[in-house]
mmCIF file of the C-alpha atoms, coordinates in Angstrom:
data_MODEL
# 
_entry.id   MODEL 
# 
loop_
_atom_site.group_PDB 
_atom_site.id 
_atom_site.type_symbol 
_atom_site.label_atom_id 
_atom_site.label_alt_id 
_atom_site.label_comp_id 
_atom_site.label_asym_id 
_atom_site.label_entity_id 
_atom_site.label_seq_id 
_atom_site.pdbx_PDB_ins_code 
_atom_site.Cartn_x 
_atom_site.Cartn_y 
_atom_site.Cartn_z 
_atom_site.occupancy 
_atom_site.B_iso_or_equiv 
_atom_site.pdbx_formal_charge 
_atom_site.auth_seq_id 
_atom_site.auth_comp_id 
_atom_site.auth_asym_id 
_atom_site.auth_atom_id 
_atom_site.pdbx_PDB_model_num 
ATOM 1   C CA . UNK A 1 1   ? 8.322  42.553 -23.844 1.00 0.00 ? 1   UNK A CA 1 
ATOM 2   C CA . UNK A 1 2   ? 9.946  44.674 -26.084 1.00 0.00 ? 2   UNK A CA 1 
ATOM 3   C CA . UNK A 1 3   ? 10.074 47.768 -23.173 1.00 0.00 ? 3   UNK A CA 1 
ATOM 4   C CA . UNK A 1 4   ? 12.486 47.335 -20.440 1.00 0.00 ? 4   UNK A CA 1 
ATOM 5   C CA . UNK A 1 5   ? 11.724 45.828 -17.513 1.00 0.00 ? 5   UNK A CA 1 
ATOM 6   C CA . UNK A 1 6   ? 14.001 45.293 -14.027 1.00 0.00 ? 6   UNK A CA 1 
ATOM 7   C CA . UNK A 1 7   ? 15.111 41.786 -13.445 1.00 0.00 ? 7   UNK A CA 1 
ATOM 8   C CA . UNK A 1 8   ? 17.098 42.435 -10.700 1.00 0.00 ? 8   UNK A CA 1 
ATOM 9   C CA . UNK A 1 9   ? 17.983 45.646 -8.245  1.00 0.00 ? 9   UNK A CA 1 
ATOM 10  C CA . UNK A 1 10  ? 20.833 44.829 -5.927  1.00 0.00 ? 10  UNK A CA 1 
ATOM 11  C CA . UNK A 1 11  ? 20.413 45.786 -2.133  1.00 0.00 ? 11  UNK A CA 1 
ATOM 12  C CA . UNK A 1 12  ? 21.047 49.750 -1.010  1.00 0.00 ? 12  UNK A CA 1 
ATOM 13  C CA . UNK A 1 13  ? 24.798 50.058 -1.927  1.00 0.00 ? 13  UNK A CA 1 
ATOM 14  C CA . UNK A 1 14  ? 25.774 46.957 -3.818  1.00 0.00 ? 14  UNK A CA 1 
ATOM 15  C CA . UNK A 1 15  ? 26.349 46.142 -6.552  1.00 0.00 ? 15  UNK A CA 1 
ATOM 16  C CA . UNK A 1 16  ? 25.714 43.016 -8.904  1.00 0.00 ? 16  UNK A CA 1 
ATOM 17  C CA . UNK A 1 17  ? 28.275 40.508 -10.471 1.00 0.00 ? 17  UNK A CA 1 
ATOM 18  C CA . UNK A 1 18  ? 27.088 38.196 -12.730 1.00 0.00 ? 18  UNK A CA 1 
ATOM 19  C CA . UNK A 1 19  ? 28.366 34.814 -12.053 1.00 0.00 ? 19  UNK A CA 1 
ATOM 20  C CA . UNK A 1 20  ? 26.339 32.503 -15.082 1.00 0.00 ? 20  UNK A CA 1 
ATOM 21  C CA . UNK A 1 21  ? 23.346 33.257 -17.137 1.00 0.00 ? 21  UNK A CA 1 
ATOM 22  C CA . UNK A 1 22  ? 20.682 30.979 -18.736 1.00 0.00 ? 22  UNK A CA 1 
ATOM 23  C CA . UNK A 1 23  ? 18.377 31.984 -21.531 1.00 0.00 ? 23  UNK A CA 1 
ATOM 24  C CA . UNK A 1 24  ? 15.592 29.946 -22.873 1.00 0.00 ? 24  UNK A CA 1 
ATOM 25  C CA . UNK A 1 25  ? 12.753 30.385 -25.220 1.00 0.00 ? 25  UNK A CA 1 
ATOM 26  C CA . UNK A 1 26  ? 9.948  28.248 -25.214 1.00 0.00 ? 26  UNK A CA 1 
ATOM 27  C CA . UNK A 1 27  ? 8.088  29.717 -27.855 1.00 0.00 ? 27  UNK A CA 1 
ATOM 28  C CA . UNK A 1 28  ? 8.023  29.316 -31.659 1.00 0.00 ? 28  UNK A CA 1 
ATOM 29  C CA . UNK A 1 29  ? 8.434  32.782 -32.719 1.00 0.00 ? 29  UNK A CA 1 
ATOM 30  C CA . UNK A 1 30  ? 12.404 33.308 -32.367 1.00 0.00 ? 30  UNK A CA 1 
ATOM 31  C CA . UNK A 1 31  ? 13.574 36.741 -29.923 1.00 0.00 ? 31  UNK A CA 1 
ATOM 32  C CA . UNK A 1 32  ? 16.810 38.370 -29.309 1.00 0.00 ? 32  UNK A CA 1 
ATOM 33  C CA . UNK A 1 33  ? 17.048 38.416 -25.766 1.00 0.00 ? 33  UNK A CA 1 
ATOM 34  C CA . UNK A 1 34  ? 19.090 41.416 -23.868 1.00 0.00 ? 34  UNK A CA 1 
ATOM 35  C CA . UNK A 1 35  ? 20.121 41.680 -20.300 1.00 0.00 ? 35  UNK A CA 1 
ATOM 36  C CA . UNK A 1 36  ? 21.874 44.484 -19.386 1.00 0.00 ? 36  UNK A CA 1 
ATOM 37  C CA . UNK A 1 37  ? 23.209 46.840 -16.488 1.00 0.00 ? 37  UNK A CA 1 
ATOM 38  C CA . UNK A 1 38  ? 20.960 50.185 -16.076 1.00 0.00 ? 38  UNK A CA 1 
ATOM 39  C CA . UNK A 1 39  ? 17.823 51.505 -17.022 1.00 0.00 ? 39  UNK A CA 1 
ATOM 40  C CA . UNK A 1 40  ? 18.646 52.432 -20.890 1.00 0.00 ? 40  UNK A CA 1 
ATOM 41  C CA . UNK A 1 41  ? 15.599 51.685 -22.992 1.00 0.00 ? 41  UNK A CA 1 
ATOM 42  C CA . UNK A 1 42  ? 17.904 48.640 -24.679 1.00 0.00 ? 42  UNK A CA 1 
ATOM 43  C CA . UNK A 1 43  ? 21.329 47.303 -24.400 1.00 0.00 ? 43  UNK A CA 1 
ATOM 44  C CA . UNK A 1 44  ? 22.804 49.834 -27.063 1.00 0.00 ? 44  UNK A CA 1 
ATOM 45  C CA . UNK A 1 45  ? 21.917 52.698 -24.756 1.00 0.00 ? 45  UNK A CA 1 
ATOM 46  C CA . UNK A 1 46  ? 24.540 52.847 -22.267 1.00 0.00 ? 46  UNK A CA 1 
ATOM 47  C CA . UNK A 1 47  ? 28.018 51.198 -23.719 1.00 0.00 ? 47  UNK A CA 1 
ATOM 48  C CA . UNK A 1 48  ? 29.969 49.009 -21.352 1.00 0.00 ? 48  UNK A CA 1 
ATOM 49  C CA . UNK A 1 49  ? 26.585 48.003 -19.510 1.00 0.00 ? 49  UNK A CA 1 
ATOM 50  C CA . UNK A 1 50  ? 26.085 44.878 -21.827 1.00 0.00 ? 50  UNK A CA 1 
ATOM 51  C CA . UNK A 1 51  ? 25.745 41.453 -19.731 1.00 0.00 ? 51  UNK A CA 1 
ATOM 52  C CA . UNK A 1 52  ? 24.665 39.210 -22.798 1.00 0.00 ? 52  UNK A CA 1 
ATOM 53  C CA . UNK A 1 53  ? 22.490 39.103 -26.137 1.00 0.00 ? 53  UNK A CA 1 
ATOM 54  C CA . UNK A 1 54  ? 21.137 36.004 -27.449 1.00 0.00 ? 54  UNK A CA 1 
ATOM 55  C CA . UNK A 1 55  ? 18.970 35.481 -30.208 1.00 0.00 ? 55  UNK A CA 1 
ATOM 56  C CA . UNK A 1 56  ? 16.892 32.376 -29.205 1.00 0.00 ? 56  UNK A CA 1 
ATOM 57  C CA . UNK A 1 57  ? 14.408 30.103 -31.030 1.00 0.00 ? 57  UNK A CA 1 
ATOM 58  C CA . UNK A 1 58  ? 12.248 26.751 -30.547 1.00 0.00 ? 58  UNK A CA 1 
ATOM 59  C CA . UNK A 1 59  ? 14.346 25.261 -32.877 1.00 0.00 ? 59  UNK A CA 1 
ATOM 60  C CA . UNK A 1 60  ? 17.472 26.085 -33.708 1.00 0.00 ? 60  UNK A CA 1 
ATOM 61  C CA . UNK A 1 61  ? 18.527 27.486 -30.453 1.00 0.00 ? 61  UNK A CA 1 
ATOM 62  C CA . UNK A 1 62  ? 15.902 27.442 -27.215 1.00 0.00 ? 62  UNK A CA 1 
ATOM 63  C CA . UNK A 1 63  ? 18.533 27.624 -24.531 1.00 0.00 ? 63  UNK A CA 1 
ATOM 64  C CA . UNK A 1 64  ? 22.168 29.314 -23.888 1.00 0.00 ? 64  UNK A CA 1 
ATOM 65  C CA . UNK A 1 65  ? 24.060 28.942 -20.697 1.00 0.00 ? 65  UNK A CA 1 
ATOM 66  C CA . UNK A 1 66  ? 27.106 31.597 -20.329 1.00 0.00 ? 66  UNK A CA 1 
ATOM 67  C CA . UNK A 1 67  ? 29.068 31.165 -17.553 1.00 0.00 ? 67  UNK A CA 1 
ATOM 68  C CA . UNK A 1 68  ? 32.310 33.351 -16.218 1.00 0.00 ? 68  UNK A CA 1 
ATOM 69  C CA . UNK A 1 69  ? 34.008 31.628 -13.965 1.00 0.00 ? 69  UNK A CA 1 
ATOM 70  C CA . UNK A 1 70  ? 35.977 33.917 -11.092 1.00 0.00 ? 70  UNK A CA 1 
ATOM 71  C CA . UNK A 1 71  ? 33.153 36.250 -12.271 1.00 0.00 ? 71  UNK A CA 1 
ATOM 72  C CA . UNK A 1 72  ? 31.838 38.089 -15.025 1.00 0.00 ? 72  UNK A CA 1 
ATOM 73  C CA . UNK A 1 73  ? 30.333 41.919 -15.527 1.00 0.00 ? 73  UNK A CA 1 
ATOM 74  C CA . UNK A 1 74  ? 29.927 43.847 -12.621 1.00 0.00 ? 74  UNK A CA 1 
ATOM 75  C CA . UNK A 1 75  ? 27.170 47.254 -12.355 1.00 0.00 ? 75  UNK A CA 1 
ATOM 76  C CA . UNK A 1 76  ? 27.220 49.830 -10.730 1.00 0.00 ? 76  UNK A CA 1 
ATOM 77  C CA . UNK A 1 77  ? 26.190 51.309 -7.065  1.00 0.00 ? 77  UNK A CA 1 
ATOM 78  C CA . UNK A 1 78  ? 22.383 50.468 -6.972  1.00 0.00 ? 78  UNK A CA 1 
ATOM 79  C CA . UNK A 1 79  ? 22.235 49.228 -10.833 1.00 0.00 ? 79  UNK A CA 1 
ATOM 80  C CA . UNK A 1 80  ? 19.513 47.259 -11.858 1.00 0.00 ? 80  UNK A CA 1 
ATOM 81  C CA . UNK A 1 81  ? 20.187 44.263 -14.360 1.00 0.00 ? 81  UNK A CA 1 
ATOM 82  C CA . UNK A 1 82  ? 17.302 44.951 -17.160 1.00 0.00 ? 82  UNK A CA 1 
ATOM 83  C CA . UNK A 1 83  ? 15.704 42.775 -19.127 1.00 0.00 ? 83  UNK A CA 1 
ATOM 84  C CA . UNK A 1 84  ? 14.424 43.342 -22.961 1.00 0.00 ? 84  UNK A CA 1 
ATOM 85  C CA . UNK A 1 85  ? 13.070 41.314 -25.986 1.00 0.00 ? 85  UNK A CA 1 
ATOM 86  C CA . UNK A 1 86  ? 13.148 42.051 -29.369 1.00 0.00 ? 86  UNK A CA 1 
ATOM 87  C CA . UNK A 1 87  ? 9.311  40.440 -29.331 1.00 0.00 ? 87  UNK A CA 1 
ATOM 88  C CA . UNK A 1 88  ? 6.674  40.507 -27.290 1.00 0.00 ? 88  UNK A CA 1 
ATOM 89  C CA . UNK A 1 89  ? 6.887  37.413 -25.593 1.00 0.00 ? 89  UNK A CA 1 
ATOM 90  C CA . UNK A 1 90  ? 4.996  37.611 -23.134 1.00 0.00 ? 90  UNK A CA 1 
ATOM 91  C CA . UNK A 1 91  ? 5.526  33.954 -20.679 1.00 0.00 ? 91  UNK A CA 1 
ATOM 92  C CA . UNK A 1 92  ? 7.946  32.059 -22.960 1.00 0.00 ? 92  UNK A CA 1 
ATOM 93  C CA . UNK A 1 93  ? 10.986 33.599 -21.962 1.00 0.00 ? 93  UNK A CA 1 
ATOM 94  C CA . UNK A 1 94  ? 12.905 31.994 -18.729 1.00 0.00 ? 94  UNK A CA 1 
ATOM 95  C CA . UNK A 1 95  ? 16.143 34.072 -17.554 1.00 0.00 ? 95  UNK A CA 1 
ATOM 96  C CA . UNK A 1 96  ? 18.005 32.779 -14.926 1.00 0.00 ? 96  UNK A CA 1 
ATOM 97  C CA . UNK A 1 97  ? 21.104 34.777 -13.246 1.00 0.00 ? 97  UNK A CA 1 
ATOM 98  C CA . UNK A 1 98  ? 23.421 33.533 -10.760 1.00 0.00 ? 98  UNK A CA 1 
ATOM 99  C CA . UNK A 1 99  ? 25.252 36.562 -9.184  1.00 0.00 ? 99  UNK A CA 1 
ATOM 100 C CA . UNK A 1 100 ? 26.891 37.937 -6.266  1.00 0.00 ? 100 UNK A CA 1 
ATOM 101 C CA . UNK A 1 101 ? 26.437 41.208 -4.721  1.00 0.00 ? 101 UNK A CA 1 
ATOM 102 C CA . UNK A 1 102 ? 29.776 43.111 -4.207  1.00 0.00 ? 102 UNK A CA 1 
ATOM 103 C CA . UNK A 1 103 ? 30.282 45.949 -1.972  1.00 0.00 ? 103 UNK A CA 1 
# 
């Protein structure tokens, strides 16, 4: 969807460190995928929250795997990791996020 949506909320106190994220898009209309710390309405809405931005098609380019090994970006006390497409795609869009809660 093109609003904002939670993918993730970390337990009461912690906080989330991405470890690897996979994007895919199943669909033939191509999306820029976002996935971000906080609840800004997109990932330009708080700098220094960005996780990743992909823009994914059928085609050319259905699936991208980031990893960071040791770790990668880390949000804040009780920050969600959101979700956003720049199309409403509504079940062709697979994110998958392997992270770590930190206190």
């Amino acid at each position: 969807s093109t609003t904002r949506a939670t993918a993730l909320t970390p337990s009461s106190g912690g906080r989330v460190q991405m470890l690897a994220v996979t994007l895919q898009n199943r669909s033939a209309t191509a999306t820029g995928v976002e996935l971000y710390f906080h609840t800004g309405a997109n990932i330009t809405s708080n700098a220094g929250k960005e996780i990743t931005e992909a823009f994914l098609d059928l085609t050319d380019q259905p699936t991208i795997h980031i990893s960071w090994p040791g770790g990668g970006p880390v949000g804040g006390i009780d920050e969600v990791v959101s979700i956003r497409t720049s199309g409403n795609i509504t079940t062709n869009v697979i994110a998958i996020g392997f992270y770590r809660e930190i206190s």
